[in-house]
CSV table of C-alpha atoms in Angstrom, one decimal:
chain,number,residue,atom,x,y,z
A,843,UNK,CA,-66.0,9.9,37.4
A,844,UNK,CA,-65.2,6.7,38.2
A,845,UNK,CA,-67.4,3.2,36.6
A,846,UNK,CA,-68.2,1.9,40.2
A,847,UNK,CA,-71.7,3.0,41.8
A,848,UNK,CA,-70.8,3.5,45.8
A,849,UNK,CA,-73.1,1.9,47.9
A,850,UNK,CA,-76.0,3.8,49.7
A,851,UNK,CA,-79.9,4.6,49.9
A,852,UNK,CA,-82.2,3.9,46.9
A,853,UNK,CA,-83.0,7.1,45.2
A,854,UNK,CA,-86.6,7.7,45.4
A,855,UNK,CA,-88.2,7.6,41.9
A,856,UNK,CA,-89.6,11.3,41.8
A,857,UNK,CA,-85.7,12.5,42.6
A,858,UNK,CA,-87.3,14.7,45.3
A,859,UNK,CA,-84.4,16.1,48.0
A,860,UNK,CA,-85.1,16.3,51.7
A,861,UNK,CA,-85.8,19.5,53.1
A,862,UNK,CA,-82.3,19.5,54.8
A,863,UNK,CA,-80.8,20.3,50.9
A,864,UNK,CA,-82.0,23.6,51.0
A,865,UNK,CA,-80.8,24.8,53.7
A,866,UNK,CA,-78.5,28.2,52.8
A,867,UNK,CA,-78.8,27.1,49.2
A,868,UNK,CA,-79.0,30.6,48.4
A,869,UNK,CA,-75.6,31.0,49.4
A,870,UNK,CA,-74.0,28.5,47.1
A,871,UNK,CA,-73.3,28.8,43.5
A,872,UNK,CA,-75.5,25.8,41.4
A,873,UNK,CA,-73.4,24.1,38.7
A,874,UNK,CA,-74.1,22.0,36.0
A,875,UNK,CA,-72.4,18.6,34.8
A,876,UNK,CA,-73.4,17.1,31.4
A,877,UNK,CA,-71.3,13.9,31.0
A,878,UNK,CA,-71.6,12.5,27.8
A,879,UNK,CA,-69.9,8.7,28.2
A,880,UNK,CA,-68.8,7.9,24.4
A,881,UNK,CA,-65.3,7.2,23.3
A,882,UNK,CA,-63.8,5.9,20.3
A,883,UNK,CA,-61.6,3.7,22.0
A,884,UNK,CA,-61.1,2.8,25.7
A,885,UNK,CA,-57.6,4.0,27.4
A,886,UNK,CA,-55.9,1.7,29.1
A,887,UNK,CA,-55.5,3.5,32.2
A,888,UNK,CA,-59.3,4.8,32.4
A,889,UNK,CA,-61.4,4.0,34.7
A,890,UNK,CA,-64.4,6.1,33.9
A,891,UNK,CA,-68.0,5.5,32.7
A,892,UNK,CA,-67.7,5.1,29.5
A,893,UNK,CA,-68.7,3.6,26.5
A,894,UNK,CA,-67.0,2.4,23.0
A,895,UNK,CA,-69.7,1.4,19.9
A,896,UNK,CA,-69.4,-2.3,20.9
A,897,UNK,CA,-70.5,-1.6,24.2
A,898,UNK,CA,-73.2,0.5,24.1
A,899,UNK,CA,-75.8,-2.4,23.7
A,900,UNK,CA,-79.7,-1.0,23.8
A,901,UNK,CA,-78.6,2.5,23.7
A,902,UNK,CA,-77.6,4.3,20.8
A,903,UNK,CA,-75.3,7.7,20.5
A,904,UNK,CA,-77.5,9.3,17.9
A,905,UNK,CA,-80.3,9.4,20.8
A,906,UNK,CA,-78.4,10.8,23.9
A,907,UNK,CA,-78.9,14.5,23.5
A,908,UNK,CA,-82.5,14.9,23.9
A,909,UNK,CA,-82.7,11.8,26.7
A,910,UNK,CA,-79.9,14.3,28.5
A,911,UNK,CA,-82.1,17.3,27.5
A,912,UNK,CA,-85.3,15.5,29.3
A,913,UNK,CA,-83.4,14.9,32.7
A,914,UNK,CA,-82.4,18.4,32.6
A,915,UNK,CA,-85.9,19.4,32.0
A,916,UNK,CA,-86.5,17.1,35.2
A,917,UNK,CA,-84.1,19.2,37.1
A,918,UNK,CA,-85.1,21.9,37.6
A,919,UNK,CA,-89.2,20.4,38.2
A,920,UNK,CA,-87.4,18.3,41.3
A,921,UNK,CA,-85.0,21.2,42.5
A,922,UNK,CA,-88.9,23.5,42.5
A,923,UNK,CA,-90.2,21.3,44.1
A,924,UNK,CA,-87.8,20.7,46.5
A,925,UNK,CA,-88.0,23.8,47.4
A,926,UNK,CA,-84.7,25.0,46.6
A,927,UNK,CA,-84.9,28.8,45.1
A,928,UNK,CA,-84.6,29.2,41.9
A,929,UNK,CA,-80.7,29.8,40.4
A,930,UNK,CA,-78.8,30.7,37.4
A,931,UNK,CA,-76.4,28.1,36.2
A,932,UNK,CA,-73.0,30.0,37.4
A,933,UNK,CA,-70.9,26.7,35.2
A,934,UNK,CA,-71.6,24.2,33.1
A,935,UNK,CA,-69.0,21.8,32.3
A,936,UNK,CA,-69.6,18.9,29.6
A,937,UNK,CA,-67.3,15.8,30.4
A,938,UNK,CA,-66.8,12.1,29.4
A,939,UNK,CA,-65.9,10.2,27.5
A,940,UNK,CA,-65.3,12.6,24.7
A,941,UNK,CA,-68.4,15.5,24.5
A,942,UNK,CA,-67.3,16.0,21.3
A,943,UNK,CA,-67.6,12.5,19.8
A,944,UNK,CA,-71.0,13.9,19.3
A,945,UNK,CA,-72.2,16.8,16.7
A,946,UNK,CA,-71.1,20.1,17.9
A,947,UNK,CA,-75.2,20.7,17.5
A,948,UNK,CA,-75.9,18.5,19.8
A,949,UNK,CA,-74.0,19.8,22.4
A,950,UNK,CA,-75.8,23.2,22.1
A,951,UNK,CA,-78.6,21.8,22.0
A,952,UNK,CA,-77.9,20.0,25.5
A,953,UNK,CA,-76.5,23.7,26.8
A,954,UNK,CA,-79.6,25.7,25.6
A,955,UNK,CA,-81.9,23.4,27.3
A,956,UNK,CA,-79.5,24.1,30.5
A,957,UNK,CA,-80.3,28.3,29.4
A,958,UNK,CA,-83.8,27.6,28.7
A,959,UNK,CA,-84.3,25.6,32.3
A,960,UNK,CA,-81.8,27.2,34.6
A,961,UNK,CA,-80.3,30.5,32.7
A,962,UNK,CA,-76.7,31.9,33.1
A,963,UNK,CA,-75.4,34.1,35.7
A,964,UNK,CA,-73.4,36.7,34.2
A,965,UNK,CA,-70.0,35.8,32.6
A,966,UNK,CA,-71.1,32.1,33.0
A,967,UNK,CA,-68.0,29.7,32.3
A,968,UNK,CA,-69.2,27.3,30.3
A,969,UNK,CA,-66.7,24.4,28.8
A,970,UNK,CA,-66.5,21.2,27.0
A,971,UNK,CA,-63.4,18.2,27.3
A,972,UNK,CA,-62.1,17.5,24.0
A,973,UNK,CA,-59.8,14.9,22.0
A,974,UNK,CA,-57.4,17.2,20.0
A,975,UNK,CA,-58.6,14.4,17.2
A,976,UNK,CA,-62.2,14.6,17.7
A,977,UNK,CA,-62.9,18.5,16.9
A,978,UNK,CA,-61.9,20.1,13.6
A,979,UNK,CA,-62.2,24.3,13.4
A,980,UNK,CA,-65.8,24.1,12.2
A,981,UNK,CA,-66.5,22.4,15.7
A,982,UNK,CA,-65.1,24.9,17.6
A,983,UNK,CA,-66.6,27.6,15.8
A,984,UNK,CA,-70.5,26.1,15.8
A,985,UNK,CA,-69.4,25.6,19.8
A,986,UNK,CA,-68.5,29.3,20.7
A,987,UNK,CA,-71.3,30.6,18.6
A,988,UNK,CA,-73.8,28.3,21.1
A,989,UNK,CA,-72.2,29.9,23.5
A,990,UNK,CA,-69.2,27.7,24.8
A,991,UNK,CA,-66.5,29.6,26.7
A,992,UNK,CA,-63.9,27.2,27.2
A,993,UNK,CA,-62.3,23.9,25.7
A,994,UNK,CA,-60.5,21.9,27.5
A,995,UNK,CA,-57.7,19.6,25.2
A,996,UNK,CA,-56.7,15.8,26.4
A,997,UNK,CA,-52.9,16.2,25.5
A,998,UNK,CA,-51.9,14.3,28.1
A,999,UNK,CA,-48.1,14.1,26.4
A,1000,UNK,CA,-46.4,15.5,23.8
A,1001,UNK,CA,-44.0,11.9,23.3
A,1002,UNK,CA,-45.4,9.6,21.2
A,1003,UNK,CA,-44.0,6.3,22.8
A,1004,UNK,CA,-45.9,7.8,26.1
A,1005,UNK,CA,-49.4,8.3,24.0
A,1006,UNK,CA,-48.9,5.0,23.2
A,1007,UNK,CA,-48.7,3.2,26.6
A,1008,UNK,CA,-51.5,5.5,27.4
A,1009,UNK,CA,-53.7,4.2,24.0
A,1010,UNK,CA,-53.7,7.6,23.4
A,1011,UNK,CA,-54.7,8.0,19.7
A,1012,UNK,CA,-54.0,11.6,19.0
A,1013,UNK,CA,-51.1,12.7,17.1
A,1014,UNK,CA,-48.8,15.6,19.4
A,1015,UNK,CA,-48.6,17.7,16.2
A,1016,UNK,CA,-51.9,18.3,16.3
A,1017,UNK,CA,-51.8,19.8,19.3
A,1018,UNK,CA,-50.3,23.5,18.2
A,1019,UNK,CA,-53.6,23.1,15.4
A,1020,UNK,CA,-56.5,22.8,18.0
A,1021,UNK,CA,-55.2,25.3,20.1
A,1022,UNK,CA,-54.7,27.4,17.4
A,1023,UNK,CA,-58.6,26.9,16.3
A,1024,UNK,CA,-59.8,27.2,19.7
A,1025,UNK,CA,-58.4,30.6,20.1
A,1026,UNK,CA,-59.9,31.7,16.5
A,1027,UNK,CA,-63.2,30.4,17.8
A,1028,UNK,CA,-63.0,32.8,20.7
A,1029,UNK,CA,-62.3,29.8,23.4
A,1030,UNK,CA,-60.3,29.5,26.2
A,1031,UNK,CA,-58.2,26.9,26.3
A,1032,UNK,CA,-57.0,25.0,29.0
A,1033,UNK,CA,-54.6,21.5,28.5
A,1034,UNK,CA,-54.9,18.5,30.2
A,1035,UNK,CA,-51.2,16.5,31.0
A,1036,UNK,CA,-50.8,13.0,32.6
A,1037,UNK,CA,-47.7,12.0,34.3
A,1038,UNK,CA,-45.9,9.0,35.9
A,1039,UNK,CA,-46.8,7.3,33.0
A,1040,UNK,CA,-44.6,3.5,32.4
A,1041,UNK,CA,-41.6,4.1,30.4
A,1042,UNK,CA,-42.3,7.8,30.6
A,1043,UNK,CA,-38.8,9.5,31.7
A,1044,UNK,CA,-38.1,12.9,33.2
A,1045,UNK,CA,-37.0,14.0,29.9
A,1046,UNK,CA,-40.0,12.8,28.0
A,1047,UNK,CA,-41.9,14.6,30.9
A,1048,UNK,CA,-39.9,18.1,30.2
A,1049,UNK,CA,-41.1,17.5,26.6
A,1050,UNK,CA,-44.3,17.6,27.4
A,1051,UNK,CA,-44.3,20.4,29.9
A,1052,UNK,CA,-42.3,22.5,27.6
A,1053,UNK,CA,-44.8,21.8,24.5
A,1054,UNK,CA,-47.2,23.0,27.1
A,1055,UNK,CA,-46.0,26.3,27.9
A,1056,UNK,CA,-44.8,26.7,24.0
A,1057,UNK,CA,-48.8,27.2,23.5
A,1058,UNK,CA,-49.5,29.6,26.1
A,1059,UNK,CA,-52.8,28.0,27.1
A,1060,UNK,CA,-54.7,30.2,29.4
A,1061,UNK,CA,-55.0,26.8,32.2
A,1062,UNK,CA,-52.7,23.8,32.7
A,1063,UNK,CA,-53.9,20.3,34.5
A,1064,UNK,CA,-51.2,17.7,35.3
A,1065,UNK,CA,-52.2,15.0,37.2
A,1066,UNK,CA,-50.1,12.0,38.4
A,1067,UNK,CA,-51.4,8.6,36.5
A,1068,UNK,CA,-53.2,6.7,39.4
A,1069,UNK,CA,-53.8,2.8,38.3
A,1070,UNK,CA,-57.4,1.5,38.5
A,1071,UNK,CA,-58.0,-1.9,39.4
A,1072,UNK,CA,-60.2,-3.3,36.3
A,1073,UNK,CA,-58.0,-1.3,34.1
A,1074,UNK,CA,-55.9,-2.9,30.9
A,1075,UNK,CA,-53.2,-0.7,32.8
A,1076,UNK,CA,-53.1,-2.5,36.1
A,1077,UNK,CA,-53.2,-5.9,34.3
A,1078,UNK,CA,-50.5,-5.2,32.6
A,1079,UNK,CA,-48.6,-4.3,35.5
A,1080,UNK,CA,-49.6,-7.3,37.4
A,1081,UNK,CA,-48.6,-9.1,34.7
A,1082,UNK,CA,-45.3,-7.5,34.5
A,1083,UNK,CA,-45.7,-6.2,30.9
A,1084,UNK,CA,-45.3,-2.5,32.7
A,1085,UNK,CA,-43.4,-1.5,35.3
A,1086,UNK,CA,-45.5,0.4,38.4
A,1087,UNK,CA,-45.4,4.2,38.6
A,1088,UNK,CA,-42.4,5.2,40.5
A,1089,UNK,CA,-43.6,8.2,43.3
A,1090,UNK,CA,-40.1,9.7,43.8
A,1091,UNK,CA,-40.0,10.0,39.8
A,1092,UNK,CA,-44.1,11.2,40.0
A,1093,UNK,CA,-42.5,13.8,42.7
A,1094,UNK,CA,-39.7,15.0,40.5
A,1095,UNK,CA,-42.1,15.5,37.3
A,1096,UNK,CA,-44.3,17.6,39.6
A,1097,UNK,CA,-41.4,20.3,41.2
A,1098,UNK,CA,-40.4,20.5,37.6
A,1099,UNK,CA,-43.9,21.1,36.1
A,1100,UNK,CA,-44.6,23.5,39.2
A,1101,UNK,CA,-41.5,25.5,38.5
A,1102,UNK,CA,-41.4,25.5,34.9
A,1103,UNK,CA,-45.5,26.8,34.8
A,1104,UNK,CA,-44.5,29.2,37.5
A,1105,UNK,CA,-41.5,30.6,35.6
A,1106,UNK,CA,-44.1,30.8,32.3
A,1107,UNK,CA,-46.8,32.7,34.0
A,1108,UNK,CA,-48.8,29.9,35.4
A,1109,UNK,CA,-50.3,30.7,39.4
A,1110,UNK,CA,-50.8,27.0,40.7
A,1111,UNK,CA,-54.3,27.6,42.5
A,1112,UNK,CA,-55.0,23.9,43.6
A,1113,UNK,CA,-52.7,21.1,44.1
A,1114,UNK,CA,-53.0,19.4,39.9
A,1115,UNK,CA,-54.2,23.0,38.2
A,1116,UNK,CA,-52.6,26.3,37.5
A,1117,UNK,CA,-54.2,29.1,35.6
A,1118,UNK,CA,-52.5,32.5,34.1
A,1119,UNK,CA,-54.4,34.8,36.1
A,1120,UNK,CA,-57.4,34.3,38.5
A,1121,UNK,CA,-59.7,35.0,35.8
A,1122,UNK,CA,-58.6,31.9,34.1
A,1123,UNK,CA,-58.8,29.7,36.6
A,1124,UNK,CA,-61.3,26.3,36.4
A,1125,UNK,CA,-64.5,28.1,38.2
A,1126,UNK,CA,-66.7,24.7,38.1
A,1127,UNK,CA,-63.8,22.3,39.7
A,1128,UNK,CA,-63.5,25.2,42.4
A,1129,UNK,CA,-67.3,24.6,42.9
A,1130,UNK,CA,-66.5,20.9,43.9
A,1131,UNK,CA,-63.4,22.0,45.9
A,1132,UNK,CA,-65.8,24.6,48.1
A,1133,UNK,CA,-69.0,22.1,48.4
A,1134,UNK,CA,-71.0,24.5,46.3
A,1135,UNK,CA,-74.4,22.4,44.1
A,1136,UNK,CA,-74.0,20.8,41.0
A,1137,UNK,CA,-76.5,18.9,38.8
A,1138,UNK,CA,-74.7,16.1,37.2
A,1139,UNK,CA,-76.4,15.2,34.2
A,1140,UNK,CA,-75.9,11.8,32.5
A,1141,UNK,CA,-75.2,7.9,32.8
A,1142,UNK,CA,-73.7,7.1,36.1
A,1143,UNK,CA,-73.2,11.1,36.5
A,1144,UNK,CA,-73.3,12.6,40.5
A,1145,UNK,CA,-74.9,15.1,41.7
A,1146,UNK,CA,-74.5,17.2,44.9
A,1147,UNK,CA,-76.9,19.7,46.9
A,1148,UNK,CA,-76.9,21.0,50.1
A,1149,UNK,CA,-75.2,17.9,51.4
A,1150,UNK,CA,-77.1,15.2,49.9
A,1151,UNK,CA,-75.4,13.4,46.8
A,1152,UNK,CA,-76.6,11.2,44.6
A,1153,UNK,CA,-75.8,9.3,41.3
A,1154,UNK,CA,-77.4,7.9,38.0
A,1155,UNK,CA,-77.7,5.1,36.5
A,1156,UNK,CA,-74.5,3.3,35.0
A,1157,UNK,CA,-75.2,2.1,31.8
A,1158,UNK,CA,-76.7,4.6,28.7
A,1159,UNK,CA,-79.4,1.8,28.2
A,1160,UNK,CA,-80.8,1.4,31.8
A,1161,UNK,CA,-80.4,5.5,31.9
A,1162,UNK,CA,-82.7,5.8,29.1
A,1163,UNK,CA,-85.2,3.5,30.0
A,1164,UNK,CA,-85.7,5.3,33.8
A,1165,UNK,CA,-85.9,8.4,31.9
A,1166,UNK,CA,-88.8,6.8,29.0
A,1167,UNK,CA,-90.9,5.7,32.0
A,1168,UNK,CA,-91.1,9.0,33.7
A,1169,UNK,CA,-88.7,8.3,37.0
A,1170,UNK,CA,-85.9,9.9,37.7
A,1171,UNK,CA,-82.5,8.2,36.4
A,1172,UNK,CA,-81.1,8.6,40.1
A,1173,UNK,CA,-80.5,5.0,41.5
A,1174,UNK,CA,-78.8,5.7,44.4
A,1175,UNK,CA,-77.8,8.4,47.5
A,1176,UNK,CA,-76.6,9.6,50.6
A,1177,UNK,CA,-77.5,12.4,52.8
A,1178,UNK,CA,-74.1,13.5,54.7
A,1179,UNK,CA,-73.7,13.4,58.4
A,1180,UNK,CA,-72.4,16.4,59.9
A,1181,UNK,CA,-69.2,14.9,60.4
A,1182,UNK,CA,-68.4,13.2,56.7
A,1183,UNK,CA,-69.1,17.0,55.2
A,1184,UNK,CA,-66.7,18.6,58.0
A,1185,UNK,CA,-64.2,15.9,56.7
A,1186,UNK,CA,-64.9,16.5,53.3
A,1187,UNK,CA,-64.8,20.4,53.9
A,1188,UNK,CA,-60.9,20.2,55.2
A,1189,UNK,CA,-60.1,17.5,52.1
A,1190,UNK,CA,-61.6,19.6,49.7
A,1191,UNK,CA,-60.4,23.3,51.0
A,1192,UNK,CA,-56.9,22.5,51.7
A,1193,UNK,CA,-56.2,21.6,48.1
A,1194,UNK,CA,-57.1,25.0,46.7
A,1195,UNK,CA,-54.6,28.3,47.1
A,1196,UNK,CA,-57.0,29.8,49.1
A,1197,UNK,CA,-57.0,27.1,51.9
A,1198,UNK,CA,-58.8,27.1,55.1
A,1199,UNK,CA,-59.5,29.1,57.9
A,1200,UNK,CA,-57.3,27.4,60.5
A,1201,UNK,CA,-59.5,29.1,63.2
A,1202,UNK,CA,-62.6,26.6,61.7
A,1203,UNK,CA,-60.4,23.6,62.3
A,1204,UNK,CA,-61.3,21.7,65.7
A,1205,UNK,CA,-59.3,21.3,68.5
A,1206,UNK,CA,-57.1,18.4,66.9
A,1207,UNK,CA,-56.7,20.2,64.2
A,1208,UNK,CA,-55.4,23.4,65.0
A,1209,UNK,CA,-52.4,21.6,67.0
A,1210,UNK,CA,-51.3,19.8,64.1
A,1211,UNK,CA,-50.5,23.4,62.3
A,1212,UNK,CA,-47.3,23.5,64.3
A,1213,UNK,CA,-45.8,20.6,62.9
A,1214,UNK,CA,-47.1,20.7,59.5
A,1215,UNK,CA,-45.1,24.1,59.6
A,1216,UNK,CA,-42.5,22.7,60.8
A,1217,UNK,CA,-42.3,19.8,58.4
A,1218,UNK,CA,-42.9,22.1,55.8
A,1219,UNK,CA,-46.2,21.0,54.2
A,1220,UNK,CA,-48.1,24.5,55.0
A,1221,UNK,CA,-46.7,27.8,54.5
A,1222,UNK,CA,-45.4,29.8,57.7
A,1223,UNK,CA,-46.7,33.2,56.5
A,1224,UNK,CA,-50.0,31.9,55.6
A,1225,UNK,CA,-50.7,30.5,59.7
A,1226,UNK,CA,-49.4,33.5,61.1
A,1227,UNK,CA,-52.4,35.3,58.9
A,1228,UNK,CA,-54.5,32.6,60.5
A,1229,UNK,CA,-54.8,30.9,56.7
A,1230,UNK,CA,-54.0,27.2,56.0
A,1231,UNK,CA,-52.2,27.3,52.7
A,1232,UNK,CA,-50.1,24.0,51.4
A,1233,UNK,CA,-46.1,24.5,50.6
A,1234,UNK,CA,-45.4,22.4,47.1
A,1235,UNK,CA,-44.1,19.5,49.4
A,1236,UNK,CA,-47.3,19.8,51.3
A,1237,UNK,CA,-49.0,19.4,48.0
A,1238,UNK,CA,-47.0,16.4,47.1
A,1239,UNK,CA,-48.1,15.0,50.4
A,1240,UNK,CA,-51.7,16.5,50.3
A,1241,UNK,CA,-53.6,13.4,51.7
A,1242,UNK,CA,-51.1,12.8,54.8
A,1243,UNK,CA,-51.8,16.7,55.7
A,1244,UNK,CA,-56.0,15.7,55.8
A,1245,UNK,CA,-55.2,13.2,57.9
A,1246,UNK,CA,-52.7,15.4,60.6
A,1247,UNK,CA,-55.6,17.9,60.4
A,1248,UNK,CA,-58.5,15.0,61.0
A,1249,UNK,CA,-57.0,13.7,63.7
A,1250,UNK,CA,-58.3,14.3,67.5
C-alpha cells in the first residue's frame, strides 16, 4: 500500500456505493483488510503508509483498535445499505506497518468485531504480517486462540550486511525461533524474502533462499526490491551512496529461487508466491489477483467492490477525526469504466497459475498468443488447452506480456 492517495472523485461522506457495485456481488468472495500503519522504525526502501512514534502527531497507537473496530462496524451499515447481500468474510488479512507492534488483544479484538459484523465462511483464512522481532510465543499463542490461521514473517534475508542496507532490525537467528513458535501455536507460516537488494550478491541471495527452504514454511514470497521515489533508498542511490538494482542479477536470483523452491516442494502459483500445496496457497492476495471485494480497513487503506474503489484517509489523525464525527473515513474514489477493469482483469489474471481464458481475450489479444509462444513467455501446452499460463521467462517479463495482450 503505497503513501500516495491517487487522484479521483470525493468520497461521499455516508460511504454509500452506487447501485452498479452490486451487480453479481453474490458471486464474488468479500475480503477483509485491516492495515494497522505502526512501525518501530521506517525501512529505507518502504514506501508504505506508515507511521513511527515521532510521526504519529494527534493520533495515538494505544487508540487505533476500537477507531478500526468503529469503521468496521460502519461497514457493514454502508455495504446494507448499499444493497449488497449480506456475506461472510471468506479472508481477513491484517497488514502494515507491523500488526503486531500492537497487543496481540488488540488484534482479536479488531478480528472479532470483523466475526461479530461480517462472520466467517467456513475454513476462513485469516492472517497477520509480522516482524520475527516484534512477536514472542505468548503472541502467537493469544493470536491462534482468537482465531488467527496464518502468520506471515518479514525475513526478507537471512545475511546480515543485506538486513542492514535494508534497515532491517531483526536478527536472522531468530528466524528458526518464530517459525518454530508459530507452528506450536497452530499457525501457518508463510516467509516473506526481498531481493535485488544493493550489495546483495547471488551467493548472499542462495543464503537466504536456502535458510528459507531449511524451515519448511508452508508459503514463500520473494519479491524483487523496487525503489520508491521519496524513499531513504532512492536518495541514497541518487546520491551514489548505493549502487541501483541490477535486473539481469534480479533475473538470476529469481530462476534460482524458482528452482530451488520447486526442487523443495514449493508450486509457484503467481509470479512472486509459491505455496506447498494448493491448500497453502495466499487465498486473500488471490482475491485481489481475480477482482473479488475487499473492505480495506484503516489509514490510507483501499477498498474494492463491484468495480468501484476507493481509499481512506492518509494520516492516523485525520482518519480518526472523520471517524469521531460520524463520516466515513473514505476521502476519495473511482468507479471503473468497462475498459480499465477489462485491463485490470488481464494484468491481474495472467500473474496467477491459473491464467486466463485466451478465448475472453479480444481480438488483439488472441493474435498476440502466437508470439508470446513463440518467444517463450506463455506455455505451449497451456494455449493448445485454450489456457493462458506464463513460462518463468514470461513471468520475469510479466508486464511486457499485458501489454502484447492489451494491444489492438
Amino acid at each position: 500500500m503505497g503513501s500516495a492517495l491517487p487522484l479521483g472523485d470525493p468520497a461521499p461522506l455516508d460511504g454509500l456505493l452506487p447501485t452498479s457495485a452490486a451487480v453479481g456481488a453474490a458471486d464474488r468472495a468479500f475480503g477483509v483488510y485491516v492495515h494497522v500503519p505502526f512501525c518501530r522504525v521506517r525501512c529505507g526502501y518502504c514506501d508504505f503508509n506508515t507511521y513511527t512514534a515521532s510521526e504519529l502527531r494527534g493520533a495515538r497507537q494505544v487508540d487505533y483498535a476500537d477507531q478500526a473496530i468503529e469503521e468496521i462496524r460502519m461497514s457493514r451499515r454502508v455495504l446494507a445499505a448499499s444493497e449488497l447481500p449480506g456475506r461472510e468474510a471468506e479472508t481477513v488479512f491484517f497488514g502494515g506497518g507491523t500488526p503486531t507492534l500492537l497487543p496481540a488483544d488488540d488484534l482479536v479484538r479488531m478480528l472479532g468485531a470483523v466475526r461479530d459484523e461480517f462472520g466467517f465462511a467456513d475454513g476462513a483464512e485469516i492472517t497477520t504480517e509480522a516482524n520475527p522481532d516484534s512477536v514472542g510465543p505468548e503472541d502467537l499463542v493469544r493470536l491462534a486462540e482468537g482465531g488467527f490461521t496464518r502468520v506471515s514473517f518479514g525475513m526478507q534475508s537471512a545475511v546480515p550486511h543485506v538486513l542492514a542496507a535494508l534497515d532491517r532490525t531483526h536478527d536472522p537467528a531468530r528466524v528458526p525461533l518464530v517459525v518454530r513458535w508459530a507452528r506450536d501455536a497452530g499457525l501457518d507460516v508463510s516467509l516473506d524474502l526481498i531481493y535485488g537488494t544493493p550489495g546483495e550478491s547471488l551467493d548472499d541471495w542462495r543464503r537466504s533462499v536456502d535458510a528459507v527452504v531449511a524451515e519448511r514454511p508452508d508459503h514463500v514470497s520473494a519479491y524483487a526490491l523496487i525503489v520508491e521515489d521519496g524513499t531513504k533508498l532512492a536518495r541514497q542511490i541518487r546520491r551514489g551512496e548505493l549502487a541501483q538494482p541490477d535486473e539481469d542479477l534480479e533475473a538470476d536470483m529469481y530462476e534460482f529461487a524458482d528452482e530451488a523452491f520447486g526442487a523443495a516442494g514449493f508450486e509457484w502459483y503467481e509470479v512472486s508466491n509459491w505455496a506447498t500445496d494448493a491448500a497453502h496457497r495466499s487465498r486473500h492476495n488471490l482475491g485481489y489477483w481475480r477482482g473479488d471485494d475487499w473492505w480495506g480497513v484503516g489509514p490510507g487503506a483501499h477498498s474494492h467492490v463491484g468495480g468501484v474503489r476507493w481509499w481512506n484517509a492518509k494520516h492516523p489523525a485525520a482518519y480518526a477525526e472523520r471517524l469521531a464525527a460520524g463520516h466515513s473515513p473514505a476521502v476519495g474514489r473511482e468507479v471503473l469504466d468497462a475498459p480499465t477493469r477489462e485491463t485490470e482483469r488481464v494484468l491481474l489474471l495472467t500473474r496467477i497459475r491459473e491464467g486466463i481464458d485466451i478465448a475472453s481475450l479480444h481480438t488483439g489479444g488472441r493474435h498476440a498468443v502466437a508470439g508470446l509462444i513463440a518467444d517463450d513467455l506463455i506455455d505451449a501446452k497451456a494455449a493448445l488447452a485454450g489456457g493462458l499460463t506464463l513460462t518463468r521467462r514470461g513471468r520475469l517479463l510479466a508486464d511486457a506480456v499485458v501489454r502484447r495482450l492489451l494491444e489492438d
